[in-house]
């Protein structure tokens, strides 16, 4: 049996070996950071014949299988946390037979796992209670790109919308959506966060916290507003996810290459308190380790924008960058719209300005290694809200957020007892119309919702364009309209994700606006009479109830 040990200097590991996260907000303050003082343990590794056993020199000892590359043990302060259901923690759904090697480079121990198109890396830093991970995927031979950390049952509280009790809850959809006796719904899909909204996810008992600090997702897909699995727990175990490509509600092709690091971190119960380096994980210590595909800071560039013109002050703005190889984003400053995005791989990117989640401006920008691309103020010209309207239901922001049940749907099933009835005819001018109008419309649930409105004689004498904005659709569901006795043609279905979304916590698809040219002959000529707009879902596919063809709304308006 081979052994390799190195004495650990008794000091707190700081500076380049500290950890930070991709910043989506201020760093978390407090005394529960990712770093731990060195204990009497010795930093190093050994081979037990089945696993490589890595001692971090702090309070964490972990094991990586020599045959599969699975993470088979996480012992923190003497307690085992890893594994449930007879399975261990792994990339994808487990790689199977792999080539696994280990080596030490100064204060870092590095494990390399190779299986076909995937190379998985693990690293330990001396004196830290962390496991750093990278995934390098070269092609689509595996259908997803994810890392799943499996945790033993009964250690962390089983609570939240992404938790359930298999012994008593009832499965209501596809084996992964559960309903409790009180009518609340639960699923691994219901963590309710967009990528831009979190930098870590995990569990805590109050005295022990276990977290995944996410990577910058530069090789992930779906953009800043993508929602996917983050964690789950039940009476049989718990899981933490780093999802880089997942077909659920996916809007983009998969990207390939090295992604990471993301970090599995133990704390004394609090959230990880990161040390920021230019708004990203401090990875200066990774240079020179020989991780295939790694590009250090010197090989990256930056884009800086002076600001945005024609912003709507009531909405946040995000500037995204994407090409076939990478994706990034930066929040625009309120008021000025100034933005800065660092650490980008060289290349030519499509720059997209988002009002809320709606793309309202695009441009092209080139990034060079070691350089800064400076941009003059960008003038937003694609905001549909600037068009004058006779009436508008909701607003153009790329989300159904103003409509009934919209916010609940990011962490619950549409059948949840907390949801208001999905029916919802509204009258323009009555007040609170958007809040009464359903966020989603299904062919088999609430088809045929009505909107009542009046027109002046002058308005009724002219043709008008009625726009219906949608954010996503299931089974090619799209709205067809009727105004009084006039019925529109059946619109062409836009490209949308092919999987469930409206029932799995996501309204995010491809924003699309349908424009219907309504002739003057369709209107009521008496200004005291209500015109009636009827919206129905058309599609030749779909199941029943909430799995029938459907769509989610962004905005509906009648233009002058």
XYZ file of C-alpha atoms in Angstrom:
560
model
C 0.000 0.000 0.000
C 1.403 3.386 -0.969
C 1.274 6.382 1.335
C 2.061 10.031 0.871
C 1.901 12.451 3.736
C 3.167 15.953 4.332
C 3.241 17.676 7.727
C 0.793 20.548 8.027
C 2.029 23.907 9.237
C -0.115 25.034 12.142
C -1.598 28.203 10.698
C -4.781 29.464 9.084
C -4.596 29.215 5.290
C -5.235 32.637 3.762
C -4.636 34.652 0.612
C -4.485 32.665 -2.613
C -5.735 29.500 -0.931
C -8.870 31.160 0.376
C -12.158 30.818 -1.440
C -14.562 33.332 -2.918
C -17.745 32.984 -4.947
C -19.122 34.426 -8.131
C -20.676 37.573 -6.765
C -24.402 38.130 -7.169
C -24.495 40.362 -4.128
C -22.477 41.324 -1.112
C -20.319 38.754 0.646
C -21.869 37.115 3.682
C -20.354 38.488 6.843
C -19.772 36.557 10.024
C -17.458 34.027 11.566
C -18.576 30.946 9.613
C -16.271 31.102 6.609
C -15.024 28.312 4.394
C -11.609 28.233 6.059
C -10.791 26.253 9.166
C -7.806 26.386 11.467
C -5.467 23.459 11.181
C -6.077 20.725 13.713
C -3.822 17.961 14.932
C -4.614 16.136 11.659
C -1.925 15.824 9.011
C -2.491 17.098 5.507
C -1.891 14.294 3.002
C -3.366 11.216 1.382
C -3.151 7.439 1.473
C -4.398 4.488 -0.541
C -6.608 2.060 1.404
C -6.784 -0.360 -1.522
C -10.262 0.747 -2.607
C -10.183 4.527 -2.226
C -7.778 7.410 -2.116
C -8.225 8.850 1.376
C -7.527 12.590 1.554
C -6.976 14.316 4.903
C -7.382 18.082 4.535
C -5.426 18.752 7.713
C -8.511 20.441 9.148
C -11.715 18.650 10.214
C -12.532 16.953 6.901
C -11.392 13.604 5.512
C -12.847 12.458 2.191
C -12.465 9.420 -0.049
C -12.510 9.014 -3.827
C -13.040 5.561 -5.322
C -9.988 4.283 -7.185
C -12.220 2.382 -9.625
C -15.108 4.791 -10.403
C -14.024 8.248 -9.239
C -17.127 8.530 -7.053
C -16.844 10.541 -3.851
C -17.462 7.714 -1.388
C -16.976 9.347 2.014
C -17.167 12.770 3.683
C -16.167 12.553 7.321
C -16.388 15.913 9.071
C -15.494 16.180 12.748
C -15.582 12.388 12.903
C -19.082 11.981 11.443
C -19.895 10.429 8.056
C -22.177 12.551 5.860
C -21.913 10.910 2.438
C -24.142 8.401 0.668
C -27.740 7.209 0.531
C -29.746 4.550 -1.264
C -26.679 2.411 -1.774
C -25.129 5.066 -4.035
C -22.331 7.571 -3.663
C -21.718 11.132 -4.893
C -20.762 11.436 -8.542
C -20.624 13.343 -11.783
C -23.554 12.680 -14.159
C -25.281 9.500 -12.879
C -21.969 7.862 -12.061
C -19.198 7.148 -14.547
C -18.475 3.515 -13.808
C -15.047 2.074 -14.470
C -12.590 4.970 -14.729
C -8.890 5.732 -14.547
C -8.217 7.472 -11.242
C -4.902 9.031 -10.226
C -3.748 11.263 -7.358
C -0.825 13.564 -6.710
C 0.232 16.349 -4.375
C 1.524 19.743 -5.466
C 2.567 21.863 -2.511
C -0.512 22.802 -0.490
C -2.865 21.057 -2.958
C -3.840 17.409 -3.393
C -5.349 16.709 -6.825
C -7.390 13.671 -7.906
C -8.013 13.084 -11.617
C -10.798 10.814 -12.890
C -10.953 9.948 -16.606
C -13.865 8.171 -18.276
C -14.360 8.608 -22.014
C -15.281 12.198 -22.814
C -15.405 13.241 -19.145
C -12.561 14.170 -16.837
C -13.554 14.929 -13.254
C -11.143 16.635 -10.866
C -11.135 16.881 -7.064
C -8.780 19.065 -5.038
C -8.045 19.605 -1.362
C -6.220 22.632 0.051
C -4.197 22.349 3.206
C -6.196 23.378 6.283
C -9.536 23.877 4.521
C -12.768 21.950 5.059
C -13.528 22.097 1.343
C -13.504 19.863 -1.718
C -12.904 21.731 -4.981
C -14.354 20.145 -8.117
C -14.058 20.610 -11.895
C -15.862 18.796 -14.704
C -14.355 18.667 -18.196
C -16.793 17.299 -20.789
C -15.775 17.058 -24.446
C -18.949 15.877 -26.205
C -22.593 14.863 -25.769
C -21.927 11.189 -25.026
C -23.559 11.840 -21.642
C -26.974 13.516 -21.723
C -26.405 15.932 -18.849
C -23.606 17.699 -17.020
C -24.104 17.708 -13.283
C -22.520 16.749 -10.008
C -24.738 15.193 -7.334
C -23.632 15.037 -3.695
C -25.607 12.332 -1.876
C -26.062 12.793 1.875
C -27.241 10.438 4.587
C -30.806 10.803 5.919
C -31.584 12.294 9.290
C -28.592 14.619 9.547
C -30.094 17.850 8.222
C -33.665 19.132 8.670
C -36.037 17.748 6.042
C -37.887 20.961 5.289
C -38.664 23.332 2.451
C -40.434 23.148 -0.901
C -37.675 20.908 -2.287
C -38.204 18.306 0.439
C -40.761 15.537 0.771
C -41.657 12.480 2.856
C -41.839 9.345 0.747
C -43.462 7.384 3.557
C -46.572 9.568 3.523
C -46.588 12.060 0.623
C -48.349 11.115 -2.617
C -46.725 11.189 -6.060
C -48.842 13.313 -8.413
C -46.605 13.746 -11.471
C -43.827 11.843 -13.220
C -42.512 10.237 -10.042
C -40.853 13.458 -8.861
C -43.664 15.772 -7.710
C -45.277 15.011 -4.350
C -48.382 16.262 -2.554
C -48.775 16.360 1.215
C -51.988 15.819 3.146
C -52.279 19.582 3.653
C -52.353 20.080 -0.129
C -48.869 21.615 -0.432
C -46.652 20.250 -3.191
C -42.960 19.370 -3.019
C -40.275 18.373 -5.505
C -36.554 18.449 -6.191
C -37.496 20.996 -8.889
C -38.882 23.514 -6.381
C -35.796 25.296 -5.062
C -37.178 28.453 -6.680
C -33.927 30.235 -7.605
C -32.411 31.463 -10.846
C -28.671 31.026 -11.359
C -28.120 34.780 -10.992
C -29.836 34.742 -7.577
C -27.528 32.439 -5.609
C -23.858 31.735 -5.069
C -24.295 28.788 -2.709
C -26.919 26.218 -1.773
C -26.969 23.710 1.052
C -28.135 22.596 4.461
C -27.413 23.523 8.079
C -28.174 22.128 11.502
C -27.092 25.343 13.180
C -23.803 23.811 14.251
C -22.769 22.198 10.940
C -23.377 23.549 7.455
C -22.743 21.715 4.198
C -22.869 23.760 0.997
C -22.107 23.757 -2.687
C -20.601 27.074 -3.740
C -21.453 27.244 -7.421
C -18.995 27.875 -10.224
C -19.273 30.856 -12.573
C -21.205 28.623 -15.019
C -19.159 29.858 -17.969
C -19.501 26.475 -19.697
C -23.053 25.895 -18.483
C -26.138 26.633 -20.560
C -29.407 28.474 -20.025
C -28.178 31.949 -19.134
C -28.522 33.985 -15.931
C -32.235 33.289 -15.422
C -32.129 29.520 -15.764
C -33.713 27.441 -13.004
C -32.694 23.869 -12.344
C -32.158 21.363 -9.543
C -30.266 22.797 -6.585
C -30.964 20.469 -3.682
C -33.504 17.993 -2.345
C -34.193 16.111 0.841
C -36.550 13.372 1.968
C -36.808 10.692 4.615
C -34.310 8.549 2.684
C -31.525 11.072 2.142
C -30.594 14.435 0.686
C -28.802 15.812 -2.348
C -26.893 18.891 -3.480
C -26.469 19.670 -7.179
C -24.180 21.617 -9.442
C -26.129 21.617 -12.730
C -24.156 22.738 -15.777
C -26.357 21.319 -18.521
C -29.760 19.772 -17.955
C -32.486 19.187 -20.520
C -35.258 20.319 -18.176
C -36.622 23.636 -19.534
C -33.374 24.174 -21.437
C -33.216 26.966 -24.025
C -29.611 26.614 -25.242
C -27.329 24.014 -26.816
C -24.847 22.360 -24.513
C -21.400 23.877 -24.105
C -18.319 21.729 -23.683
C -14.991 22.172 -21.932
C -13.660 22.597 -18.403
C -16.179 23.948 -15.898
C -15.241 24.946 -12.364
C -14.211 25.046 -9.739
C -17.335 24.577 -7.704
C -16.826 23.824 -4.037
C -18.251 21.416 -1.493
C -17.770 23.281 1.778
C -18.335 22.474 5.448
C -18.835 25.301 7.965
C -19.622 25.653 11.652
C -23.308 26.043 10.756
C -23.390 29.406 9.033
C -23.402 30.121 5.338
C -20.026 30.111 3.571
C -18.305 33.454 4.058
C -16.338 33.871 0.831
C -13.276 35.933 0.131
C -13.926 37.688 -3.170
C -11.298 38.183 -5.830
C -12.531 40.416 -8.662
C -16.062 39.153 -8.086
C -15.234 35.501 -8.698
C -13.791 32.474 -6.946
C -10.171 33.111 -6.013
C -8.477 30.579 -8.284
C -4.961 31.967 -8.550
C -3.673 28.860 -6.783
C -4.985 26.656 -9.618
C -2.470 27.998 -12.163
C 0.300 25.505 -12.725
C -1.547 22.450 -11.375
C -1.887 20.976 -14.861
C -5.684 20.822 -14.965
C -6.492 20.232 -18.629
C -8.356 23.155 -20.186
C -7.653 25.549 -17.325
C -7.299 29.204 -18.367
C -5.869 31.495 -15.704
C -6.491 35.202 -15.220
C -3.766 36.238 -17.676
C -5.554 34.419 -20.485
C -8.860 36.200 -19.919
C -10.330 39.606 -20.726
C -12.928 42.108 -19.588
C -15.826 44.150 -20.983
C -16.755 47.483 -19.375
C -19.759 49.575 -20.394
C -20.331 53.259 -19.595
C -24.066 52.757 -19.220
C -27.489 52.147 -20.758
C -29.884 54.716 -22.178
C -33.701 54.448 -22.196
C -33.839 52.285 -19.079
C -37.108 51.804 -17.184
C -36.268 52.698 -13.585
C -38.800 50.209 -12.199
C -36.838 47.195 -13.474
C -33.373 45.707 -12.903
C -31.179 45.316 -15.980
C -28.709 42.555 -16.720
C -26.119 42.448 -19.497
C -25.423 38.943 -20.799
C -22.627 37.648 -23.031
C -22.853 34.356 -24.906
C -21.312 32.372 -27.714
C -21.027 28.663 -28.474
C -18.168 28.248 -25.986
C -19.026 30.368 -22.941
C -21.587 32.539 -21.176
C -21.310 35.393 -18.662
C -23.457 38.166 -17.245
C -23.213 41.310 -15.166
C -25.806 43.373 -13.331
C -26.208 46.916 -14.648
C -26.055 49.721 -12.103
C -29.414 51.315 -11.343
C -29.677 54.812 -12.699
C -26.680 54.750 -15.041
C -26.731 51.192 -16.348
C -22.942 50.932 -16.061
C -21.644 47.355 -16.122
C -18.427 45.380 -15.984
C -17.777 41.716 -16.701
C -14.369 40.242 -15.835
C -12.628 36.922 -16.347
C -14.030 36.210 -19.817
C -12.477 33.776 -22.263
C -11.261 35.425 -25.479
C -13.766 35.403 -28.327
C -16.635 37.213 -30.008
C -19.862 37.341 -28.001
C -23.452 38.365 -28.512
C -24.166 41.038 -25.909
C -27.790 41.050 -24.744
C -29.381 43.658 -22.490
C -32.258 42.306 -20.403
C -35.007 44.413 -18.846
C -36.049 42.048 -16.105
C -35.719 38.863 -18.155
C -36.717 40.316 -21.529
C -34.054 40.906 -24.182
C -34.392 44.536 -25.284
C -31.067 45.169 -27.016
C -28.334 43.115 -28.681
C -24.850 43.907 -29.971
C -21.579 42.135 -30.742
C -18.467 42.478 -28.605
C -14.970 41.032 -28.889
C -12.893 39.995 -25.871
C -9.108 39.633 -25.962
C -6.790 37.987 -23.458
C -5.382 40.492 -20.982
C -7.413 43.355 -22.461
C -10.438 45.475 -21.596
C -13.102 46.126 -24.223
C -14.642 49.512 -23.407
C -18.129 50.304 -24.670
C -19.868 53.668 -25.020
C -23.420 54.007 -23.704
C -25.810 51.539 -25.318
C -29.204 52.865 -26.359
C -32.064 50.420 -25.747
C -34.359 50.328 -28.769
C -36.186 47.002 -28.406
C -38.456 47.533 -25.404
C -42.044 46.739 -26.490
C -43.366 48.800 -23.571
C -42.497 51.998 -25.444
C -45.286 51.356 -27.975
C -48.429 53.336 -27.148
C -51.304 51.123 -26.079
C -55.033 51.564 -25.556
C -54.697 49.154 -22.656
C -52.001 46.854 -21.330
C -52.376 43.806 -19.112
C -49.162 43.215 -17.213
C -45.881 44.631 -18.494
C -43.140 43.577 -20.865
C -40.392 42.209 -18.626
C -39.962 38.615 -19.797
C -41.771 37.121 -16.797
C -45.386 36.430 -15.757
C -44.602 38.072 -12.414
C -47.548 40.511 -12.399
C -50.100 37.732 -12.983
C -51.979 35.452 -10.611
C -49.993 32.564 -9.059
C -46.794 33.496 -10.902
C -44.514 33.783 -7.878
C -45.841 30.595 -6.273
C -45.092 28.620 -9.427
C -41.318 28.806 -8.969
C -41.575 26.547 -5.913
C -44.910 24.694 -6.229
C -47.060 22.639 -8.589
C -50.078 24.361 -10.193
C -52.375 22.028 -8.233
C -50.967 23.277 -4.907
C -53.568 24.177 -2.293
C -51.995 27.633 -1.961
C -52.710 28.492 -5.599
C -55.694 30.703 -6.399
C -58.181 29.350 -8.905
C -56.698 29.304 -12.379
C -59.810 30.810 -13.931
C -59.713 34.589 -14.164
C -61.778 36.697 -16.544
C -60.907 40.379 -16.141
C -62.340 43.757 -17.074
C -59.917 46.455 -18.185
C -60.270 49.532 -15.988
C -61.683 47.687 -12.976
C -58.391 47.788 -11.059
C -56.042 44.936 -10.198
C -56.595 43.277 -13.561
C -53.130 41.715 -13.869
C -53.253 40.205 -10.381
C -56.561 38.552 -11.290
C -55.405 37.223 -14.643
C -53.842 33.712 -14.621
C -50.096 33.512 -15.217
C -50.522 30.261 -17.164
C -53.184 28.989 -19.539
C -53.725 25.272 -20.247
C -55.913 23.648 -22.872
C -57.417 21.246 -20.313
C -57.582 23.510 -17.240
C -58.598 27.142 -17.826
C -58.915 27.513 -21.579
C -61.013 30.382 -22.908
C -60.153 33.121 -20.407
C -61.910 36.412 -21.251
C -60.801 40.055 -21.215
C -63.532 42.737 -21.357
C -62.723 46.235 -22.586
C -64.392 49.288 -24.135
C -63.300 51.422 -27.086
C -64.185 54.956 -28.048
C -65.898 55.521 -31.390
C -62.635 56.730 -32.885
C -60.765 53.678 -31.625
C -63.445 51.312 -32.894
C -63.256 52.861 -36.346
C -59.686 51.642 -36.888
C -57.841 48.351 -37.088
C -55.484 47.614 -34.199
C -52.700 45.208 -33.362
C -53.193 43.017 -30.310
C -49.987 41.555 -28.891
C -49.694 38.525 -26.634
C -46.260 37.982 -25.098
C -45.384 34.540 -23.745
C -42.362 33.330 -21.795
C -42.617 29.568 -22.350
C -44.923 26.846 -23.613
C -45.539 23.142 -23.108
C -46.390 20.754 -25.966
C -46.468 23.568 -28.543
C -49.264 25.361 -26.725
C -49.834 28.852 -28.124
C -52.639 31.388 -27.851
C -55.313 31.881 -30.479
C -57.559 34.892 -30.010
C -61.138 35.792 -30.785
C -62.487 39.348 -30.511
C -66.262 39.334 -30.388
C -67.186 37.358 -33.547
C -63.789 37.671 -35.230
C -61.353 34.741 -34.851
C -57.639 34.879 -35.651
C -55.733 32.359 -37.695
C -53.829 29.679 -35.780
C -50.346 31.051 -35.084
C -47.164 29.106 -35.704
C -45.633 27.600 -32.572
C -42.299 29.241 -31.655
C -39.333 27.142 -30.562
C -39.629 26.273 -26.870
C -38.070 23.696 -24.504
C -39.416 20.213 -25.155
C -39.657 19.103 -21.517
C -41.916 19.943 -18.617
C -41.466 23.451 -17.282
C -44.767 24.985 -16.164
C -45.171 22.218 -13.572
C -41.519 22.028 -12.503
C -40.865 25.509 -11.204
C -39.886 27.323 -14.393
C -41.693 29.783 -16.642
C -38.431 30.494 -18.480
C -38.366 29.512 -22.133
C -37.937 31.615 -25.268
C -39.769 34.911 -24.915
C -42.009 35.417 -27.921
C -44.565 38.015 -28.975
C -47.600 37.087 -31.076
C -49.054 39.995 -33.058
C -52.678 39.746 -34.256
C -53.977 42.307 -36.741
C -57.581 42.839 -35.722
C -59.715 44.586 -38.390
C -62.018 47.480 -37.551
C -65.013 45.286 -38.380
C -64.297 43.178 -35.294
C -65.028 45.937 -32.757
C -68.251 46.970 -31.038
C -69.164 50.408 -32.386
C -71.120 51.421 -29.286
C -68.597 52.900 -26.801
C -70.820 51.751 -23.913
C -70.580 48.097 -24.931
C -67.764 45.793 -23.909
C -65.612 44.090 -26.461
C -64.702 40.555 -25.476
C -61.248 39.096 -26.082
C -61.097 35.316 -25.714
C -57.790 33.464 -25.422
C -57.624 29.750 -26.142
C -54.720 27.318 -26.397
C -54.188 25.502 -29.677
C -51.974 22.438 -30.034
C -52.281 18.949 -31.407
C -50.256 17.419 -28.602
C -50.082 17.281 -24.824
C -51.609 15.237 -22.051
C -54.384 16.105 -19.638
C -54.907 18.612 -16.839
C -51.680 20.488 -16.023
C -49.754 18.395 -18.549
C -52.013 19.484 -21.379
C -50.678 22.019 -23.859
C -50.180 25.381 -22.184
C -48.290 28.638 -22.097
C -47.129 31.301 -19.638
C -47.811 34.996 -20.245
C -45.529 38.008 -20.222
C -47.892 40.800 -21.333
C -51.023 41.420 -23.395
C -51.773 44.798 -24.958
C -53.882 46.515 -27.610
C -51.891 49.091 -29.531
C -53.194 52.454 -30.691
